[in-house]
Short mmCIF file of C-alpha atoms and ligand atoms in Angstrom, two decimals:
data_model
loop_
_atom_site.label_atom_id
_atom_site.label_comp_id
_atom_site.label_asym_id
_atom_site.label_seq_id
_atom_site.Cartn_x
_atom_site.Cartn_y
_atom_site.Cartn_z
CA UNK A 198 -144.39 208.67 -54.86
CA UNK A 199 -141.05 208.50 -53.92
CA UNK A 200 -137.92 207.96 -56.49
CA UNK A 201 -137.66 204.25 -54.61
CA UNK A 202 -140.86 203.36 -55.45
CA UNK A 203 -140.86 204.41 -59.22
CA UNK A 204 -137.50 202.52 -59.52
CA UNK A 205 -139.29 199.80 -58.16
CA UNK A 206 -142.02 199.94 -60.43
CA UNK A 207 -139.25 200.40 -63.32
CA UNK A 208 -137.32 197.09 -62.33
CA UNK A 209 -140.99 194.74 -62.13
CA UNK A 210 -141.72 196.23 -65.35
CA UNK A 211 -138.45 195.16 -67.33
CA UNK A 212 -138.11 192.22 -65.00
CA UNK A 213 -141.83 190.99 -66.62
CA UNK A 214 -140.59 192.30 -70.25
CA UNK A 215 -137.43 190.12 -70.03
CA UNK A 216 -139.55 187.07 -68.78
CA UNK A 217 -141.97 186.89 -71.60
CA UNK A 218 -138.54 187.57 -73.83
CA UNK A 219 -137.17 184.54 -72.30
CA UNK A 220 -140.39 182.76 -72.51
CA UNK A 221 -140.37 182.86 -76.44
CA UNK A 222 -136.90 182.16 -77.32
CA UNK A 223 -137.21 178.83 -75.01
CA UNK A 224 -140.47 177.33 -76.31
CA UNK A 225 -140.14 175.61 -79.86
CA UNK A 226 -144.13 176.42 -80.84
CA UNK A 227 -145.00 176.00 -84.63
CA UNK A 228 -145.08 179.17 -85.79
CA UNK A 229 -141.50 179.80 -84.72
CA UNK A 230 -140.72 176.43 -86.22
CA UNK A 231 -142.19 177.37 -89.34
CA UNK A 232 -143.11 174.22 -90.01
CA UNK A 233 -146.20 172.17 -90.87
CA UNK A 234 -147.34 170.76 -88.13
CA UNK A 235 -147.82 167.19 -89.05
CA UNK A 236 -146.42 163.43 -87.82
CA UNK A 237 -142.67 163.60 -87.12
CA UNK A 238 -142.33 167.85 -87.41
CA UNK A 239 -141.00 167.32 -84.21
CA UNK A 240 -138.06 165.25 -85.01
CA UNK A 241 -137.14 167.62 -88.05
CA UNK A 242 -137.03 170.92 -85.51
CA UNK A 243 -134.57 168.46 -83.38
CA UNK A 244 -132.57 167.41 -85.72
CA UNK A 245 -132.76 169.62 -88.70
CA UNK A 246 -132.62 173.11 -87.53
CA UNK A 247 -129.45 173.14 -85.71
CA UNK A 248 -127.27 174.04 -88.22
CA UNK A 249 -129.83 176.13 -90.69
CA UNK A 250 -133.29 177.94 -90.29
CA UNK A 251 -135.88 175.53 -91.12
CA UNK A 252 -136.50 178.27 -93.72
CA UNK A 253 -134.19 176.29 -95.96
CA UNK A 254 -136.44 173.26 -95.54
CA UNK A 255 -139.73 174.47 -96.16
CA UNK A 256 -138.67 176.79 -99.47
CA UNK A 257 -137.44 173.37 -100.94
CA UNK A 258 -139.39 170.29 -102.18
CA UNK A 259 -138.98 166.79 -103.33
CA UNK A 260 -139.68 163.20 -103.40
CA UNK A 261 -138.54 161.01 -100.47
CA UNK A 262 -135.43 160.40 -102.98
CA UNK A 263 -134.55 163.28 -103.47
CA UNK A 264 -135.08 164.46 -99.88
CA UNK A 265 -133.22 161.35 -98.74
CA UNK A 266 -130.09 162.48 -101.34
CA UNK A 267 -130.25 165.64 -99.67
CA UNK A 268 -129.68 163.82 -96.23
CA UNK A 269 -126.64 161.42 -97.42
CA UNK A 270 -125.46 164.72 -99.38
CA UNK A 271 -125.34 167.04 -96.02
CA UNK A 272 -124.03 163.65 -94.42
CA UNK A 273 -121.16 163.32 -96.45
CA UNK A 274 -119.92 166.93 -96.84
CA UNK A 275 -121.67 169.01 -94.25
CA UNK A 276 -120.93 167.19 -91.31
CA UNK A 277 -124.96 165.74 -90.52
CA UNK A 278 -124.59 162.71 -88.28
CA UNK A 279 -125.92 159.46 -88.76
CA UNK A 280 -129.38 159.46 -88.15
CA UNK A 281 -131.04 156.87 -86.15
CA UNK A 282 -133.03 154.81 -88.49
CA UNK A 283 -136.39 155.43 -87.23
CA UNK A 284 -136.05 158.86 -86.70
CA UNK A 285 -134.57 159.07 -90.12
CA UNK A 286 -137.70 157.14 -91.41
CA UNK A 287 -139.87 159.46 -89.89
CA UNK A 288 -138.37 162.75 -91.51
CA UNK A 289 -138.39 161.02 -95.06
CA UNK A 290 -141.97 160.20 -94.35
CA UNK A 291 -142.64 163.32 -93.00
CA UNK A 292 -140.73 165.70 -95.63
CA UNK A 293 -141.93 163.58 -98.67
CA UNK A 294 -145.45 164.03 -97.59
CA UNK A 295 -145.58 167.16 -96.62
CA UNK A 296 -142.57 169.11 -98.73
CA UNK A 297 -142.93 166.81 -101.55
CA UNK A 298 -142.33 166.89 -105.56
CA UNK A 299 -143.97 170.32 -106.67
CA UNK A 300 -146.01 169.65 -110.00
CA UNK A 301 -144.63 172.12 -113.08
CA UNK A 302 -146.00 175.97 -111.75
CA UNK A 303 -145.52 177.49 -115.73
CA UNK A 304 -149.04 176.97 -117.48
CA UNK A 305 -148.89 176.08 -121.18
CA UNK A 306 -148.05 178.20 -123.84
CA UNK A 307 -151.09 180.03 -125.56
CA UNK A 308 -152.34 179.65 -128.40
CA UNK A 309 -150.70 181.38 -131.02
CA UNK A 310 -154.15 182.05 -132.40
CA UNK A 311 -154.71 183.18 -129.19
CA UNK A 312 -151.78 185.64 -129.01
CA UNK A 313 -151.84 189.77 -130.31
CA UNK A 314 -150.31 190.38 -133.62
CA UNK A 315 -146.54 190.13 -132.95
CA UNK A 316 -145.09 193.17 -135.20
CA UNK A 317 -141.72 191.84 -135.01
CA UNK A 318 -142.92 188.20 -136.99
CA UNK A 319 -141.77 188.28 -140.55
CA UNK A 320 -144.87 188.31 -143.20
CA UNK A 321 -145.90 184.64 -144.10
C1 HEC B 412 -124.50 169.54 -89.36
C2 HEC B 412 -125.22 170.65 -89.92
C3 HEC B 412 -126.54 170.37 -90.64
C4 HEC B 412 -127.64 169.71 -90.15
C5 HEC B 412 -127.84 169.14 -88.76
C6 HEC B 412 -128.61 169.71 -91.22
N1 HEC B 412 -128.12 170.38 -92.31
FE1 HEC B 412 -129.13 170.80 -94.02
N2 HEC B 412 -127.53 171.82 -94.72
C7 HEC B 412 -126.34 172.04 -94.03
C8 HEC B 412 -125.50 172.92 -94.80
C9 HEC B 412 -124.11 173.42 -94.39
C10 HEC B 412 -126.22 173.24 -95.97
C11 HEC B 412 -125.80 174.17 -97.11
C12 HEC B 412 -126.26 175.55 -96.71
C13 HEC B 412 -126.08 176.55 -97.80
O1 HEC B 412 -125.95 176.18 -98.97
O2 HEC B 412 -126.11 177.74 -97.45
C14 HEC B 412 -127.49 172.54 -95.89
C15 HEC B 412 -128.47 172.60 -96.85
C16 HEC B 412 -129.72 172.04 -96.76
C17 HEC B 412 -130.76 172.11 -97.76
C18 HEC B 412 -130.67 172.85 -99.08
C19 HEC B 412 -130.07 171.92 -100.08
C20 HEC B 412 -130.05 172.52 -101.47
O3 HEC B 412 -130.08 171.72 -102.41
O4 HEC B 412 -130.01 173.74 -101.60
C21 HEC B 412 -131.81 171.40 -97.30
C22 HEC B 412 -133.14 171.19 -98.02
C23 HEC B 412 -131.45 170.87 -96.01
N3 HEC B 412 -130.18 171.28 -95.69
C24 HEC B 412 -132.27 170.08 -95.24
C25 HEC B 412 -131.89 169.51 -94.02
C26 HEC B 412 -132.66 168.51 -93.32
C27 HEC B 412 -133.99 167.95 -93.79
C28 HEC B 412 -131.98 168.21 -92.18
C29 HEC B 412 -132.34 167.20 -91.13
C30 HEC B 412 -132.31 165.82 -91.54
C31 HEC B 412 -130.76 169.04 -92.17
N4 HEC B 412 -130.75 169.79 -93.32
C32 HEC B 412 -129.84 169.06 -91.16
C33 HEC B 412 -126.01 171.52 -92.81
C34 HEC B 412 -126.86 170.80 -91.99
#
């Protein structure tokens, strides 16, 4: 084998490394979305992810009013634009059924009958 060759082989190698490199940074699949894949996730990666990871969106939750103070709120002082109406109509939709109001994740208190002798409880 010559040195020409192997350089050869070298350059179709990285040149087919670099493609596939290309290849995933271009396509907007789910799982780089990070997003449920629902109706309207589509309009949420286009117009929600320019300015943040969709990271932010998913780790927070809320009813469609609170998601749709979020959107006036980012409107007003973060520089969102106006949303077209149906577009906007499908994020709410799509945010408030799919990211919506988490029920309380702390469980009850126990029992106090339930509960070990506490040592540091004054006698009653
Ligand atoms: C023009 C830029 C921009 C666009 C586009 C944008 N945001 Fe934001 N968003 C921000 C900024 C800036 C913050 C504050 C980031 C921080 O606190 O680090 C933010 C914060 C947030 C937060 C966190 C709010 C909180 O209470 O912590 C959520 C949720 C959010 N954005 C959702 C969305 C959704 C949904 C869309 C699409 C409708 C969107 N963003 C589009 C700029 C933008």
């Amino acid at each position: 084998m010559t040195k020409n060759s192997i350089f050869n082989i070298f350059t179709i190698a990285l040149a087919i490394c670099l493609q596939n490199n290309g290849a995933l940074a271009q396509s907007e699949t789910p799982e780089s979305s990070r997003l449920i894949v629902a109706e309207g996730w589509q309009n949420v990666q286009a117009n929600c992810t320019e300015c943040h990871s969709s990271l932010l969106i998913t780790q927070n939750s809320g009813s469609r009013t609170v998601w749709e103070s979020r959107i006036r709120w980012m409107q007003n002082t973060q520089g969102l634009k106006d949303l077209d109406p149906k577009v906007e109509e499908s994020i709410l939709n799509y945010l408030a059924a799919n990211y919506g109001q988490k029920s309380s994740s702390r469980r009850a208190p126990l029992n106090i009958l339930l509960m070990p002798n506490n040592p540091f409880r004054p006698e009653d």
